[in-house]
CSV table of C-alpha atoms in Angstrom, one decimal:
chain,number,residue,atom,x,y,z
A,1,UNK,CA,111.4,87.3,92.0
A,2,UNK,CA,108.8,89.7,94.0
A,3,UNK,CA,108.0,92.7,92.9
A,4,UNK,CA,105.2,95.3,94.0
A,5,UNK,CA,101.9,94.4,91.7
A,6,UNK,CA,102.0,97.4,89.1
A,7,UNK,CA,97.9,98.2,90.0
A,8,UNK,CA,98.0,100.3,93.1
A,9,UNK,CA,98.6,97.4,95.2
A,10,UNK,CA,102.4,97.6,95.2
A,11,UNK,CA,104.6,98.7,98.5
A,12,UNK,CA,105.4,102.9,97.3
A,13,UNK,CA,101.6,103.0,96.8
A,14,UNK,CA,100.5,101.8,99.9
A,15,UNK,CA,103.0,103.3,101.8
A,16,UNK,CA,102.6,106.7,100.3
A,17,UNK,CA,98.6,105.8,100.8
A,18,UNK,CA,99.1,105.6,104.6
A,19,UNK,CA,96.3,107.3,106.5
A,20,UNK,CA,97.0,109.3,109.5
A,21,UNK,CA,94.8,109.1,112.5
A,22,UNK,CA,95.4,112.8,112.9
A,23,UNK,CA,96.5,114.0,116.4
A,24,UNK,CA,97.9,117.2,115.9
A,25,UNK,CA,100.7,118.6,118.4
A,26,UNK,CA,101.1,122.1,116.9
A,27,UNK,CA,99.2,123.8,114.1
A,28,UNK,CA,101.5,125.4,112.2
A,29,UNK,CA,99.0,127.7,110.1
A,30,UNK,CA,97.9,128.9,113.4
A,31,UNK,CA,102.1,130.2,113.8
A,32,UNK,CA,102.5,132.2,110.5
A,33,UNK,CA,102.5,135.8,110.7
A,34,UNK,CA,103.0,138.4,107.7
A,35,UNK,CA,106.8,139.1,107.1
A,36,UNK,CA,107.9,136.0,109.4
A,37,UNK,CA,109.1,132.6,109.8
A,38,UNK,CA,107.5,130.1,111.5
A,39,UNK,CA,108.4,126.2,112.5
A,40,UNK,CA,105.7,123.7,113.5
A,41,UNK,CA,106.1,119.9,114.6
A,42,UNK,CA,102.8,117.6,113.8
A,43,UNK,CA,102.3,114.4,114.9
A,44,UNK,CA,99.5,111.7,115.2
A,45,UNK,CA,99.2,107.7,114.8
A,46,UNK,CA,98.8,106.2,111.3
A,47,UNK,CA,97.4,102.7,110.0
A,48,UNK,CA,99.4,101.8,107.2
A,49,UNK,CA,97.2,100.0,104.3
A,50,UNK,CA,98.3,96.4,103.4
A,51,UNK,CA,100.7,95.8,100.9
A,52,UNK,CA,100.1,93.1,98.9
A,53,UNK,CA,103.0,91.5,96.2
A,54,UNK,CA,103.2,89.7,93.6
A,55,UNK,CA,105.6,86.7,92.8
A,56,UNK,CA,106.7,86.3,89.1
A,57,UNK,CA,108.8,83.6,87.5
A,58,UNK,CA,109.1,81.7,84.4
A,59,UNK,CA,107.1,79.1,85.9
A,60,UNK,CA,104.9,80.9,87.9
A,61,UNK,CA,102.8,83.4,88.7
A,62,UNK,CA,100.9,84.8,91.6
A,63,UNK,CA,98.6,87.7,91.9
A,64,UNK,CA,98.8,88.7,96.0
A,65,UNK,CA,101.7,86.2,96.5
A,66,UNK,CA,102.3,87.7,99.9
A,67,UNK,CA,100.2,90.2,101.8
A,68,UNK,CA,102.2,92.1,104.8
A,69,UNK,CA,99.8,93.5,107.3
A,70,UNK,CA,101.3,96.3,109.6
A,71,UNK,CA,100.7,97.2,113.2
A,72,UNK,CA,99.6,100.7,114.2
A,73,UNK,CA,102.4,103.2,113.7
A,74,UNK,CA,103.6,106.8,114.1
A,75,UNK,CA,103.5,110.0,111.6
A,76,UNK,CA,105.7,113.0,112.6
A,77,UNK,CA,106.6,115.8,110.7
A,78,UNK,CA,108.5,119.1,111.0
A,79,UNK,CA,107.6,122.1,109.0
A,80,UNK,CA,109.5,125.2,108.5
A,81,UNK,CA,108.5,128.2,106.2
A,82,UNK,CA,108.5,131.8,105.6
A,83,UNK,CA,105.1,133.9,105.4
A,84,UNK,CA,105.7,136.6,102.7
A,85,UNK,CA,102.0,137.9,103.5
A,86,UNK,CA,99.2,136.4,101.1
A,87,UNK,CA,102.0,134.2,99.7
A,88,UNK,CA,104.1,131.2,102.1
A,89,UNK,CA,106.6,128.9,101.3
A,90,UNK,CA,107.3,126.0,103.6
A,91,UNK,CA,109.2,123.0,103.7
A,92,UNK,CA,108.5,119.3,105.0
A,93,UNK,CA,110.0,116.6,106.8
A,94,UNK,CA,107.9,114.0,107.4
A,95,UNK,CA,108.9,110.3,109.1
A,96,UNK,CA,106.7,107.5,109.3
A,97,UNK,CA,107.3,104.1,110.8
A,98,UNK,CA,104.7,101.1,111.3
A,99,UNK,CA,105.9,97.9,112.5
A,100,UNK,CA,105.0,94.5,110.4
A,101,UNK,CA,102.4,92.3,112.7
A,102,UNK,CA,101.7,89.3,110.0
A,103,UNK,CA,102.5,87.9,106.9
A,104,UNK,CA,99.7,85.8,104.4
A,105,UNK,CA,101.3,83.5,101.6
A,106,UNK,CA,98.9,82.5,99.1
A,107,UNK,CA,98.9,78.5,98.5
A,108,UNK,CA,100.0,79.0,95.1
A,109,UNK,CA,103.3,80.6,95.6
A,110,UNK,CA,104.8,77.9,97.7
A,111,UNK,CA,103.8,74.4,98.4
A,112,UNK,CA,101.6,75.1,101.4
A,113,UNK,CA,99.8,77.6,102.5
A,114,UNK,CA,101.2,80.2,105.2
A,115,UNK,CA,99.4,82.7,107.6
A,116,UNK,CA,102.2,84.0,110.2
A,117,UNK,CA,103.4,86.7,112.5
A,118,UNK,CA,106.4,88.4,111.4
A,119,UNK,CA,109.1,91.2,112.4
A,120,UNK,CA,110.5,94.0,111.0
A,121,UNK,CA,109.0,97.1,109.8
A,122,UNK,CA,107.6,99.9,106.9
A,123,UNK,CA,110.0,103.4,107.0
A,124,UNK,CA,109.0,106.8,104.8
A,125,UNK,CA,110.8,109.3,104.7
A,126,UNK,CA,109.8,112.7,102.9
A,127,UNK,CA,110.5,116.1,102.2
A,128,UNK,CA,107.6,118.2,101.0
A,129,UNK,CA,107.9,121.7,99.3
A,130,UNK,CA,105.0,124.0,99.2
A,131,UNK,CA,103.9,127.9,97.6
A,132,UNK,CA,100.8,128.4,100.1
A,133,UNK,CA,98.2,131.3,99.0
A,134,UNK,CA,96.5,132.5,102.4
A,135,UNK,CA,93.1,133.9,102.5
A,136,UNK,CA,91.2,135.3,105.9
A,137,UNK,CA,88.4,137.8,106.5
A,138,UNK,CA,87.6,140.1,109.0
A,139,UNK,CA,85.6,137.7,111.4
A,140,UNK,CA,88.6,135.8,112.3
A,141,UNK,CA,88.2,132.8,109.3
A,142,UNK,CA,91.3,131.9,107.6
A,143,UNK,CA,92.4,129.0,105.1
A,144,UNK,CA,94.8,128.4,102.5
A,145,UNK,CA,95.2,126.5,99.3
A,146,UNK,CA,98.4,125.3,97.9
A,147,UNK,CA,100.6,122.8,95.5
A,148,UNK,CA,103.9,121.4,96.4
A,149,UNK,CA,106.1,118.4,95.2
A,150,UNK,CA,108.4,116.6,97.3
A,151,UNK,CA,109.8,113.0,97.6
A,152,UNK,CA,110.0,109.8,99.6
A,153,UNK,CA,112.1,107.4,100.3
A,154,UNK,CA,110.2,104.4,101.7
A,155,UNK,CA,111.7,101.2,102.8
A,156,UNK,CA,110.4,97.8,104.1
A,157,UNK,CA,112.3,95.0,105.7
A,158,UNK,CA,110.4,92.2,106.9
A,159,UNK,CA,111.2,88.8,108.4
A,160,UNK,CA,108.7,85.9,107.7
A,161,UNK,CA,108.7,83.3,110.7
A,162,UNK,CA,108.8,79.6,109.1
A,163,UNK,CA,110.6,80.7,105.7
A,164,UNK,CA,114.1,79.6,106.0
């Protein structure tokens, strides 16, 4: 069996701990106006971190069994909300998408070592509600602070060459 390692190094932690290499198409706080609604679209590049697994069985078992490295991959995300004034809500649908470039297989987990290339790819995708308080002064600075909870769904499919 392989299962995420439970220590921060499993698939839903790296995936949710992708970093975006932020190139914004539209900023949506710059679109909200008191007593209106407002949609925005955001989009940029994102390295996805390496996920690293771990292989468990009766008989054995390996820390980092398998370590999937991903290629550079895409972040977009549509935003909708409502500006009540000093108060918005907003909602968030985010997808995210990196393709798998190479696999690592420790020695331990199988009889001989195994550094290859592989296919297929990492999927998220997220919806993201948010209460946003605004704050701006009279020289034209604005900003906001915020909480919001939302989910993921994130899915990896990945097929190692030389594994039958």
């Amino acid at each position: 069996m392989v299962h995420a390692a439970g220590t921060g190094k499993g698939m839903g932690m790296r995936a949710i701990g992708m970093l975006a290499l932020a190139s914004t198409i539209i900023a949506t706080p710059a679109l909200a106006k008191d007593g209106r609604g407002y949609i925005g679209l955001e989009g940029g590049a994102l390295r996805a971190l390496n996920t690293e697994l771990d292989y468990d069985t009766p008989a054995v078992s390996v820390d980092d069994a398998l370590e999937i490295e991903n290629k550079t991959g895409i972040d977009l995300d549509l935003i909708a909300g409502y500006d009540f004034g000093i108060i918005r809500a907003e909602a968030e649908f985010g997808f995210k998408r990196a393709s798998v470039d190479d696999v690592r297989v420790a020695p331990a987990a199988f009889a001989t070592p195994l550094d290859t290339e592989a296919d297929g790819s990492t999927r998220v995708l997220s919806f993201m509600g948010n209460l946003l308080f605004d704050f701006a002064d009279d020289d034209g600075w604005a900003g906001y602070v915020g909480a919001g909870a939302g989910l993921t769904r994130t899915k990896m499919t990945v097929d190692i060459d030389g594994l039958g």
